[in-house]
PDB file of C-alpha atoms in Angstrom:
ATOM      1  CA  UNK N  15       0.000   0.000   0.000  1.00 73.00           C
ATOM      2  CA  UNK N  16       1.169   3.569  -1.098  1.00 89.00           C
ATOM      3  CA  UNK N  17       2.449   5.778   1.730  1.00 95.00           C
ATOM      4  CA  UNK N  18       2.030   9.265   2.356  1.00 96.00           C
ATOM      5  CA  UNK N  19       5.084  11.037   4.272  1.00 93.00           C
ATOM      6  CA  UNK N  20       4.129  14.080   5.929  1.00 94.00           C
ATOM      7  CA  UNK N  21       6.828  16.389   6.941  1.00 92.00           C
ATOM      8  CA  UNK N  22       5.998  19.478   9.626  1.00 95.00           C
ATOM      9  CA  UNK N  23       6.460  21.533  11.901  1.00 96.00           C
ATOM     10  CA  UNK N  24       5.045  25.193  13.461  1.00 96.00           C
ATOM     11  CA  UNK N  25       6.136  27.251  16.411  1.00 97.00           C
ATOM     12  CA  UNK N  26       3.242  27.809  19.132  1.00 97.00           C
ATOM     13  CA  UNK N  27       2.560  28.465  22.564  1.00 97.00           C
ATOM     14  CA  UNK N  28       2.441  24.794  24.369  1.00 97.00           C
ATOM     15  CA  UNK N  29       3.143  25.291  27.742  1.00 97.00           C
ATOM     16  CA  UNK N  30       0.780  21.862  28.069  1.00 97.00           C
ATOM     17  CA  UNK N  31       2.727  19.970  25.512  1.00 97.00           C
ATOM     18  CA  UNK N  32       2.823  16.675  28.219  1.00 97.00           C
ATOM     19  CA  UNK N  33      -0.540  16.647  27.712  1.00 96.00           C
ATOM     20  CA  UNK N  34      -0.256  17.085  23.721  1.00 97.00           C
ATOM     21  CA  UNK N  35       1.563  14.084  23.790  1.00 97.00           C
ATOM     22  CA  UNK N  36      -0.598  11.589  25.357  1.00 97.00           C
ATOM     23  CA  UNK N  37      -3.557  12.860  22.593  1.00 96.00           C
ATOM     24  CA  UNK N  38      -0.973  12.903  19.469  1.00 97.00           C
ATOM     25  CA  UNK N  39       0.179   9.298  20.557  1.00 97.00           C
ATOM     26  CA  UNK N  40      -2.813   7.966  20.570  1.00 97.00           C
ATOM     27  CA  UNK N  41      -4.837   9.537  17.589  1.00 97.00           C
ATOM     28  CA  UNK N  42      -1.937   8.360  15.191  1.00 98.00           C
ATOM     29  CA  UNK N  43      -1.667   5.141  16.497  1.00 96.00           C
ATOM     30  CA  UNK N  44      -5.443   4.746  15.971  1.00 97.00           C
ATOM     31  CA  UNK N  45      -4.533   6.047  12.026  1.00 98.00           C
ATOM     32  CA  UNK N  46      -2.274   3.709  11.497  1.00 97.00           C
ATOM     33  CA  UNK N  47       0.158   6.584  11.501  1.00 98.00           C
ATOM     34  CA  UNK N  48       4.261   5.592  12.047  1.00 97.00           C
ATOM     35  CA  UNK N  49       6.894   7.721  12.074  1.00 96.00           C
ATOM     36  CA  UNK N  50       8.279  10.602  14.922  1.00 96.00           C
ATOM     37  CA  UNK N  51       6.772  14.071  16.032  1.00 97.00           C
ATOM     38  CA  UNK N  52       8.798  16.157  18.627  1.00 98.00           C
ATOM     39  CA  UNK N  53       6.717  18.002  20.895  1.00 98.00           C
ATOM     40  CA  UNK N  54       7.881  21.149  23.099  1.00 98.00           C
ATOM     41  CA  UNK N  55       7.024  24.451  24.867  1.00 98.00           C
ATOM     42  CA  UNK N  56       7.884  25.931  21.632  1.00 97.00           C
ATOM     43  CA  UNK N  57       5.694  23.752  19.080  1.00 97.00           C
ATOM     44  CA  UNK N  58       5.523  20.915  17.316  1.00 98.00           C
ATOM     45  CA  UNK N  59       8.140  19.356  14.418  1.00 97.00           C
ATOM     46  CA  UNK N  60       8.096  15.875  12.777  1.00 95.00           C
ATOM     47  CA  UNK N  61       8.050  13.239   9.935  1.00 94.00           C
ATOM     48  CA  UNK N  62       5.369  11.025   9.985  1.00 96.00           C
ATOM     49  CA  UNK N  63       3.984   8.359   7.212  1.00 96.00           C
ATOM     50  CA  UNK N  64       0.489   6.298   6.843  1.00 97.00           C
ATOM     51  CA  UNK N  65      -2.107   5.713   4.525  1.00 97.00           C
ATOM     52  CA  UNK N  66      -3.082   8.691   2.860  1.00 97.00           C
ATOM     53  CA  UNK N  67      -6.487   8.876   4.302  1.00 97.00           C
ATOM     54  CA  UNK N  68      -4.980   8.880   7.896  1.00 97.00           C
ATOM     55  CA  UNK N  69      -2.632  11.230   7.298  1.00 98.00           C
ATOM     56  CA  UNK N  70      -5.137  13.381   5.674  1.00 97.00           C
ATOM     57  CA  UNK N  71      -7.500  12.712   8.895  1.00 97.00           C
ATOM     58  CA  UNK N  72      -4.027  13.758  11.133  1.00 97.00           C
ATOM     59  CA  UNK N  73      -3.924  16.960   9.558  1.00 97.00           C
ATOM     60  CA  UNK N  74      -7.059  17.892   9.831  1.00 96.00           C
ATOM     61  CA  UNK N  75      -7.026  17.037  12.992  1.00 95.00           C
ATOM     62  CA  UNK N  76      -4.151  18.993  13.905  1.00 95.00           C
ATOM     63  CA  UNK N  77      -4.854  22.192  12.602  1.00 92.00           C
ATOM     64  CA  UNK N  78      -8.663  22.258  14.204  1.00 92.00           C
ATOM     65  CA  UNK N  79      -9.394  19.678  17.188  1.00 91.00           C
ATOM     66  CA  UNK N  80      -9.972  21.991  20.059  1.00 92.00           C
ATOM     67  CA  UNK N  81      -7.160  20.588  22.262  1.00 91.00           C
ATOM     68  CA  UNK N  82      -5.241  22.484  19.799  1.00 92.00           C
ATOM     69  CA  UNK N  83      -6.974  25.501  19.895  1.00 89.00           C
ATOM     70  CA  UNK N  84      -6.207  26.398  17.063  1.00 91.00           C
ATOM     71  CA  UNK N  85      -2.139  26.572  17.580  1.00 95.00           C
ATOM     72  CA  UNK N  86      -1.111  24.624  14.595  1.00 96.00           C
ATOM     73  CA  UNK N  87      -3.011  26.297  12.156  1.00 93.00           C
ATOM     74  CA  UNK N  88      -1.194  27.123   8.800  1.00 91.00           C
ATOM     75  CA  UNK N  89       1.677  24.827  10.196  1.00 94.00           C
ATOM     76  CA  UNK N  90       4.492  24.099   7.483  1.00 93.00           C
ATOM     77  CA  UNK N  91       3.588  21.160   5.825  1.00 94.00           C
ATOM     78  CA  UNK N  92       5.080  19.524   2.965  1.00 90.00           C
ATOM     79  CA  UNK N  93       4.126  15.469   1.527  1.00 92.00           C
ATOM     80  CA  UNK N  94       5.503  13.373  -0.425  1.00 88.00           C
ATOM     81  CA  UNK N  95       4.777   9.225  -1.288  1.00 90.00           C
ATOM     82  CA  UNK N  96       6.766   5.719  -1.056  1.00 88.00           C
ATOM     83  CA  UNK N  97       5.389   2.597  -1.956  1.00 90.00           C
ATOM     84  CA  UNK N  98       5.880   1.545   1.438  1.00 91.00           C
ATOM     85  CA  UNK N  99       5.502   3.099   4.808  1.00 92.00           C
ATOM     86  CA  UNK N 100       9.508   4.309   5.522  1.00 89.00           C
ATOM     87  CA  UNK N 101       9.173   4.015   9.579  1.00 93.00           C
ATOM     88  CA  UNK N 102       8.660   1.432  11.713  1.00 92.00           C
ATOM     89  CA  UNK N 103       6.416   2.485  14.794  1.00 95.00           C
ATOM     90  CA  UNK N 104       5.324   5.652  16.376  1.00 97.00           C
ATOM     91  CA  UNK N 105       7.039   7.569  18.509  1.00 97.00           C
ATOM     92  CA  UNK N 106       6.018  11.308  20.311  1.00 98.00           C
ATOM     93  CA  UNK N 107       8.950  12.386  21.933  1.00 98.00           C
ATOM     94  CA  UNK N 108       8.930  16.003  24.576  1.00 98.00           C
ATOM     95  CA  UNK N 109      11.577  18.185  23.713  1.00 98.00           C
ATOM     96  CA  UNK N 110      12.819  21.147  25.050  1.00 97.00           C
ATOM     97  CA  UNK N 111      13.191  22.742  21.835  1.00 98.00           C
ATOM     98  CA  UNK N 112      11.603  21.544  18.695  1.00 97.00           C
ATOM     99  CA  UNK N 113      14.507  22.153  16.979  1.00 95.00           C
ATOM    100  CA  UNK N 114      17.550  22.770  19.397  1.00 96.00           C
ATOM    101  CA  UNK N 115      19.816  25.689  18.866  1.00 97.00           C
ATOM    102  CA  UNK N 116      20.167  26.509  23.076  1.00 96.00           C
ATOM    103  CA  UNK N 117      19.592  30.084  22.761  1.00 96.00           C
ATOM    104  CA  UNK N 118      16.455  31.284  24.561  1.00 94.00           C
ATOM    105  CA  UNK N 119      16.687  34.326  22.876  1.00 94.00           C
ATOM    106  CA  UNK N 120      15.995  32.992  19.733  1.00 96.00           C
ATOM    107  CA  UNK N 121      11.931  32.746  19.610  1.00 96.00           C
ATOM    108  CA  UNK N 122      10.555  32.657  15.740  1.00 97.00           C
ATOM    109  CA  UNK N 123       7.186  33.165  18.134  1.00 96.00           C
ATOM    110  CA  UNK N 124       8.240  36.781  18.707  1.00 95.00           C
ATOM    111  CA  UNK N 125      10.748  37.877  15.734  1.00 95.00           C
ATOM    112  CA  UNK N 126      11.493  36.061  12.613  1.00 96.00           C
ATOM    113  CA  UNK N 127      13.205  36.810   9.503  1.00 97.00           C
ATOM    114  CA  UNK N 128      11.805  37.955   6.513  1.00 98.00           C
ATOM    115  CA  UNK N 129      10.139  34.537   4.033  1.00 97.00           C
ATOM    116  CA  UNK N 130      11.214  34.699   1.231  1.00 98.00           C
ATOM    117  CA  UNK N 131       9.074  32.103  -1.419  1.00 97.00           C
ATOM    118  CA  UNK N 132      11.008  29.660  -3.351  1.00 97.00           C
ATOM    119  CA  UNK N 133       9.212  31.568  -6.948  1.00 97.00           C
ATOM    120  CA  UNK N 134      11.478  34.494  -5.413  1.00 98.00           C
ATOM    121  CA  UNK N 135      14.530  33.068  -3.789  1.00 98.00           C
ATOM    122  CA  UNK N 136      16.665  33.275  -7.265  1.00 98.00           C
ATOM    123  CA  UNK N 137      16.231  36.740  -7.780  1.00 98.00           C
ATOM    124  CA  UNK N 138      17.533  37.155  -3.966  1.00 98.00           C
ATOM    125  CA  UNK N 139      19.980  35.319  -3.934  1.00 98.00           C
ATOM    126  CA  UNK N 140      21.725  36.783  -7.325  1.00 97.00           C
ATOM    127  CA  UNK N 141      22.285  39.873  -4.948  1.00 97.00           C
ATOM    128  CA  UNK N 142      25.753  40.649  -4.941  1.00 96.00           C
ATOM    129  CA  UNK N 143      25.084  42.526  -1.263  1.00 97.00           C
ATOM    130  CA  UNK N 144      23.658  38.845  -0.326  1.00 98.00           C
ATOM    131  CA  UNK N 145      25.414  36.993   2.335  1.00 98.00           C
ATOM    132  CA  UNK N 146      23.709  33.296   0.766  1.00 98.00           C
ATOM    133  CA  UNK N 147      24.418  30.334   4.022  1.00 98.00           C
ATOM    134  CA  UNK N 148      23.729  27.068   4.792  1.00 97.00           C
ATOM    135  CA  UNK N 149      22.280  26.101   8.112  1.00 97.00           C
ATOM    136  CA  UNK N 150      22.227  22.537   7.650  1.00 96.00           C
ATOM    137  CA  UNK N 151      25.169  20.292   9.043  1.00 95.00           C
ATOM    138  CA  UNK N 152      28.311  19.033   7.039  1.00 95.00           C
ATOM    139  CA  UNK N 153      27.159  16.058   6.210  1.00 93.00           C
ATOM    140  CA  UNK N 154      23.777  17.103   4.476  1.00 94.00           C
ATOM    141  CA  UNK N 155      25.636  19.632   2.492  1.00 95.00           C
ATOM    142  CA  UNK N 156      28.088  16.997   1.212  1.00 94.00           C
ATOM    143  CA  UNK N 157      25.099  15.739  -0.546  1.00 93.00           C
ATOM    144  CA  UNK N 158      23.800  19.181  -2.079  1.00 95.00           C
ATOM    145  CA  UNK N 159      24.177  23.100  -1.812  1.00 96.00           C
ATOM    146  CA  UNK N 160      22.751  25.935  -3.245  1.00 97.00           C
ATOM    147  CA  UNK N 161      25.398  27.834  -5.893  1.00 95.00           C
ATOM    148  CA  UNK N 162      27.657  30.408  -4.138  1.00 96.00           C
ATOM    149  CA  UNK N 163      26.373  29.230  -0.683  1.00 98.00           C
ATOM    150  CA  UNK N 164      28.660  29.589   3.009  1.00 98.00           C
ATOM    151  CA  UNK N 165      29.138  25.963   4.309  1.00 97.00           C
ATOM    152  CA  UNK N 166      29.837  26.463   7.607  1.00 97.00           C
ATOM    153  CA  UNK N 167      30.849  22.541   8.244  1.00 97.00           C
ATOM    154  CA  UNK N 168      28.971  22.507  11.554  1.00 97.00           C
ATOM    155  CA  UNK N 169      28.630  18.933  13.296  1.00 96.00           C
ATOM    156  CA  UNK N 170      25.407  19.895  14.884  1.00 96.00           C
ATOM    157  CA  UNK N 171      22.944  23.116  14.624  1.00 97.00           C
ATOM    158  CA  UNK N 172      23.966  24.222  17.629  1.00 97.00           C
ATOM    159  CA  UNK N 173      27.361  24.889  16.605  1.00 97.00           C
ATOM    160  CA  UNK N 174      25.947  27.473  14.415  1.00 98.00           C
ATOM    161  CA  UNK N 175      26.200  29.875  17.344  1.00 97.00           C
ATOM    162  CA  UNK N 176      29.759  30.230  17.380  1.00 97.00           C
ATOM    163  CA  UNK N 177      30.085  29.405  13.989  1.00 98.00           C
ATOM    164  CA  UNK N 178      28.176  32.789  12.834  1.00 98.00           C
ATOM    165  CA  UNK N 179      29.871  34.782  15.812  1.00 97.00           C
ATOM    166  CA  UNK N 180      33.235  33.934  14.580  1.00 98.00           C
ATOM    167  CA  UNK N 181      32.328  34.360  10.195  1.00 98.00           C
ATOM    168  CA  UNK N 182      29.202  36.742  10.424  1.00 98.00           C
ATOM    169  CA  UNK N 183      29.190  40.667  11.154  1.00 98.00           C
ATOM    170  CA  UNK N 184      25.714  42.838  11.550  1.00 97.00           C
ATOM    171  CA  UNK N 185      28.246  46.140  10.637  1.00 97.00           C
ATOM    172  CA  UNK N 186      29.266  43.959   7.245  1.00 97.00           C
ATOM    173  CA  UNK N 187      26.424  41.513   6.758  1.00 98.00           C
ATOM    174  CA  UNK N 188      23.867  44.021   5.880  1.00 96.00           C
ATOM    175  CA  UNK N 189      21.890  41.291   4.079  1.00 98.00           C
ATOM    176  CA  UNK N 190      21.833  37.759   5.406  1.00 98.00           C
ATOM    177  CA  UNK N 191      19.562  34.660   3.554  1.00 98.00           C
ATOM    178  CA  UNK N 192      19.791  31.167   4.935  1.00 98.00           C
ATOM    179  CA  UNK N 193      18.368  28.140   3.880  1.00 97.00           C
ATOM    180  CA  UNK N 194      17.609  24.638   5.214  1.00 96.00           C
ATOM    181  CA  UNK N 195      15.836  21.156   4.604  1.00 93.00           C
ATOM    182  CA  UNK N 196      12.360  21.911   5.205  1.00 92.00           C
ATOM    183  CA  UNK N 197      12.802  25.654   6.724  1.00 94.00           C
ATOM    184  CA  UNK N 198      12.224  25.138  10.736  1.00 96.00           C
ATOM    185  CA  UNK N 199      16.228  25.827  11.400  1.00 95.00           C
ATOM    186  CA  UNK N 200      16.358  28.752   9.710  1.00 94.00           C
ATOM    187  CA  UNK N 201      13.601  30.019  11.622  1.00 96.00           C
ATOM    188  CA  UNK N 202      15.461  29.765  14.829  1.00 97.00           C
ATOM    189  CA  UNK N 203      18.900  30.919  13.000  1.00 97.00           C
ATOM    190  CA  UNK N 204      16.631  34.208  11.654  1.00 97.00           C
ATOM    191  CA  UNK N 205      15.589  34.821  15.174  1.00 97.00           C
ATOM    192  CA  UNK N 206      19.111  34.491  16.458  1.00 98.00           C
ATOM    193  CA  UNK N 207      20.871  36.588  13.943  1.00 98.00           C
ATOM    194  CA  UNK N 208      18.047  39.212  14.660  1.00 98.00           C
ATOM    195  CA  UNK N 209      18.714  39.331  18.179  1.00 97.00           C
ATOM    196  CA  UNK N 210      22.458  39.377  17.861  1.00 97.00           C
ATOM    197  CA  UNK N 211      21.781  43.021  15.861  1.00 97.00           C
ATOM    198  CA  UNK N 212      21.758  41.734  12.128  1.00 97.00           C
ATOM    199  CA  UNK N 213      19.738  44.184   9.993  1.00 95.00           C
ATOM    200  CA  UNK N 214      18.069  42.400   6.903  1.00 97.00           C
ATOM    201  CA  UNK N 215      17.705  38.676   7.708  1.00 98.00           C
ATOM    202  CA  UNK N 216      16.231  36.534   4.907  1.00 98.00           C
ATOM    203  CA  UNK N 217      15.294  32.421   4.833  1.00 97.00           C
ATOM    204  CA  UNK N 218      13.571  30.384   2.228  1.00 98.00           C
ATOM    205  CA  UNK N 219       9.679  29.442   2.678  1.00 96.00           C
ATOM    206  CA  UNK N 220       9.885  25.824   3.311  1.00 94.00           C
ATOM    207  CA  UNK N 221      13.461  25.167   2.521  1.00 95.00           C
ATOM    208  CA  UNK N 222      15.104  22.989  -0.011  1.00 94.00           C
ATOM    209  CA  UNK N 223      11.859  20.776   0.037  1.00 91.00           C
ATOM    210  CA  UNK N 224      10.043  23.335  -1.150  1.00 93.00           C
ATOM    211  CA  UNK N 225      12.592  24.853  -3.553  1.00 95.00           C
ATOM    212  CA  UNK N 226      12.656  21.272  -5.518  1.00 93.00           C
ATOM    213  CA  UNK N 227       8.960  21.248  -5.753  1.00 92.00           C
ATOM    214  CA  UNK N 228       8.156  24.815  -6.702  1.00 94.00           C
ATOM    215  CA  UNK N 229      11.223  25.823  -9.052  1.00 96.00           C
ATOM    216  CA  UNK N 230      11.725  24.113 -12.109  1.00 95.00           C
ATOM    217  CA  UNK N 231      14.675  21.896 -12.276  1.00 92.00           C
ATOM    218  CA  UNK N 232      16.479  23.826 -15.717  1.00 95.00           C
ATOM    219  CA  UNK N 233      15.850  27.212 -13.104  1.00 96.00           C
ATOM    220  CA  UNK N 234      17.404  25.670 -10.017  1.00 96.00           C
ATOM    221  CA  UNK N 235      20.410  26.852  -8.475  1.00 97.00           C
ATOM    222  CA  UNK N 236      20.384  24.167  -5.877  1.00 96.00           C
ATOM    223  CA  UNK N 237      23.245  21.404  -6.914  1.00 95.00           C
ATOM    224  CA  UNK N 238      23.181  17.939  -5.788  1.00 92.00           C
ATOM    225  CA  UNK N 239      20.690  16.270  -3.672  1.00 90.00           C
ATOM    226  CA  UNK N 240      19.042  17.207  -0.551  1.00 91.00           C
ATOM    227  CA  UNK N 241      19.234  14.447   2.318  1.00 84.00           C
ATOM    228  CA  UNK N 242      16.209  13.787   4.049  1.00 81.00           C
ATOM    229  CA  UNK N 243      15.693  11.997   7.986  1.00 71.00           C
ATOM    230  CA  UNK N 244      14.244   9.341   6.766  1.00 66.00           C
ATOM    231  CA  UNK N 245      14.948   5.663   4.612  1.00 64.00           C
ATOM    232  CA  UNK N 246      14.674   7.956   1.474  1.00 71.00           C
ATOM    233  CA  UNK N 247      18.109   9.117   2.518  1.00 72.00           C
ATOM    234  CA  UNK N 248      18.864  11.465  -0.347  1.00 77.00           C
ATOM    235  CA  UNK N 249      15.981  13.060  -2.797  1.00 76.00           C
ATOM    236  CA  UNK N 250      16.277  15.047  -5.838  1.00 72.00           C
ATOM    237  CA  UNK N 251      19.921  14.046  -7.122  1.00 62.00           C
ATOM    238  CA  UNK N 252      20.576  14.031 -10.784  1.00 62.00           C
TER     239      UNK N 252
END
């Protein structure tokens, strides 16, 4: 039976994200749903993979049951199909941080940087006044990178921290853009660039994901493939 994968994530208010848990476990175990969804104080980030109907039911769910209130409306969301489910069992884990970085001060809740959609991220980046970086770690850029990008070879995001404190200036860097996988870490790396005095912070809509399915592939300035967290491994490579 086809699989749908459903990749997502939005930042919200959940100081009662213990009890989120217990309610997300068991609707998509009832769905048939496999796969993992990280849930913090922060929000809510995850891959997750079922028959399409359940993951259809999930969403809905999701984005109206009144335990929700509402939180993870418009959440980033981004599907895709295998011909067979690529996880194994279910698992809702509680996080600190939905995506961790380990700087409270940056909150995409209270300032992000600017979206930018993937229809307009070519005409950005061909700014020469564009500082263009990757946010993802050295290993996922070995696999693809947009043209012209920074690698900063982190091991993990966190590193990213010290990485743009030592390579990044807000008096130089007048115009930052970063990109990920599917968008959420360049969320938090907008917020923390903003809060470390950076003027003009820019990241792309729904990352590379989004990129590959919007743009077509004799516009793209992405090279290589873009390595996913799941038994696809790699998608898009030539």
């Amino acid at each position: 039976m086809t699989a749908k994968i459903c990749a997502l994530y939005k930042f919200a208010d959940c100081p009662d994200f213990e009890v989120l848990r217990v309610d997300l476990l068991a609707t998509t175990k009832q769905l048939g749903i496999m796969g993992t969804l990280l849930i913090a104080p922060e929000g809510i980030n995850g891959t997750i993979a079922g028959p399409p109907e359940g993951i259809d039911h999930f969403v809905t769910y999701l984005e109206n049951d009144p335990i929700f209130s509402g939180r993870f409306k418009d959440a980033e969301i981004k599907y895709a199909q295998e011909d067979k489910n690529p996880f194994v069992r279910m698992k809702v884990r509680l996080k600190r941080e939905i995506v961790t970085l380990r700087a409270p001060k940056a909150d995409p809740r209270q300032v992000v940087g600017t979206y930018i959609a993937p229809s307009d991220w070519n005409a950005l980046i061909a700014d020469p006044d564009i500082v263009l970086v990757d946010t993802r770690n050295a290993y996922e850029t070995e696999e693809g990178i947009f043209k012209g990008a920074i690698d900063p070879k982190i091991r993990t995001f966190t590193a990213f921290k010290k990485w743009a404190e030592d390579n990044l200036d807000p008096a130089r860097d007048k115009k930052v853009a970063m990109y990920c996988t599917g968008g959420i870490r360049c969320e938090k790396a907008s917020a923390y660039l903003l809060a470390e005095g950076f003027e003009s912070v820019y990241h792309l809509k729904g990352g590379i994901l989004a990129y590959m399915e919007q743009v077509p592939k004799e516009e793209s300035q992405f090279e290589g493939g873009c390595f996913v967290f799941d038994s696809r491994g790699v998608v898009g490579a030539d």
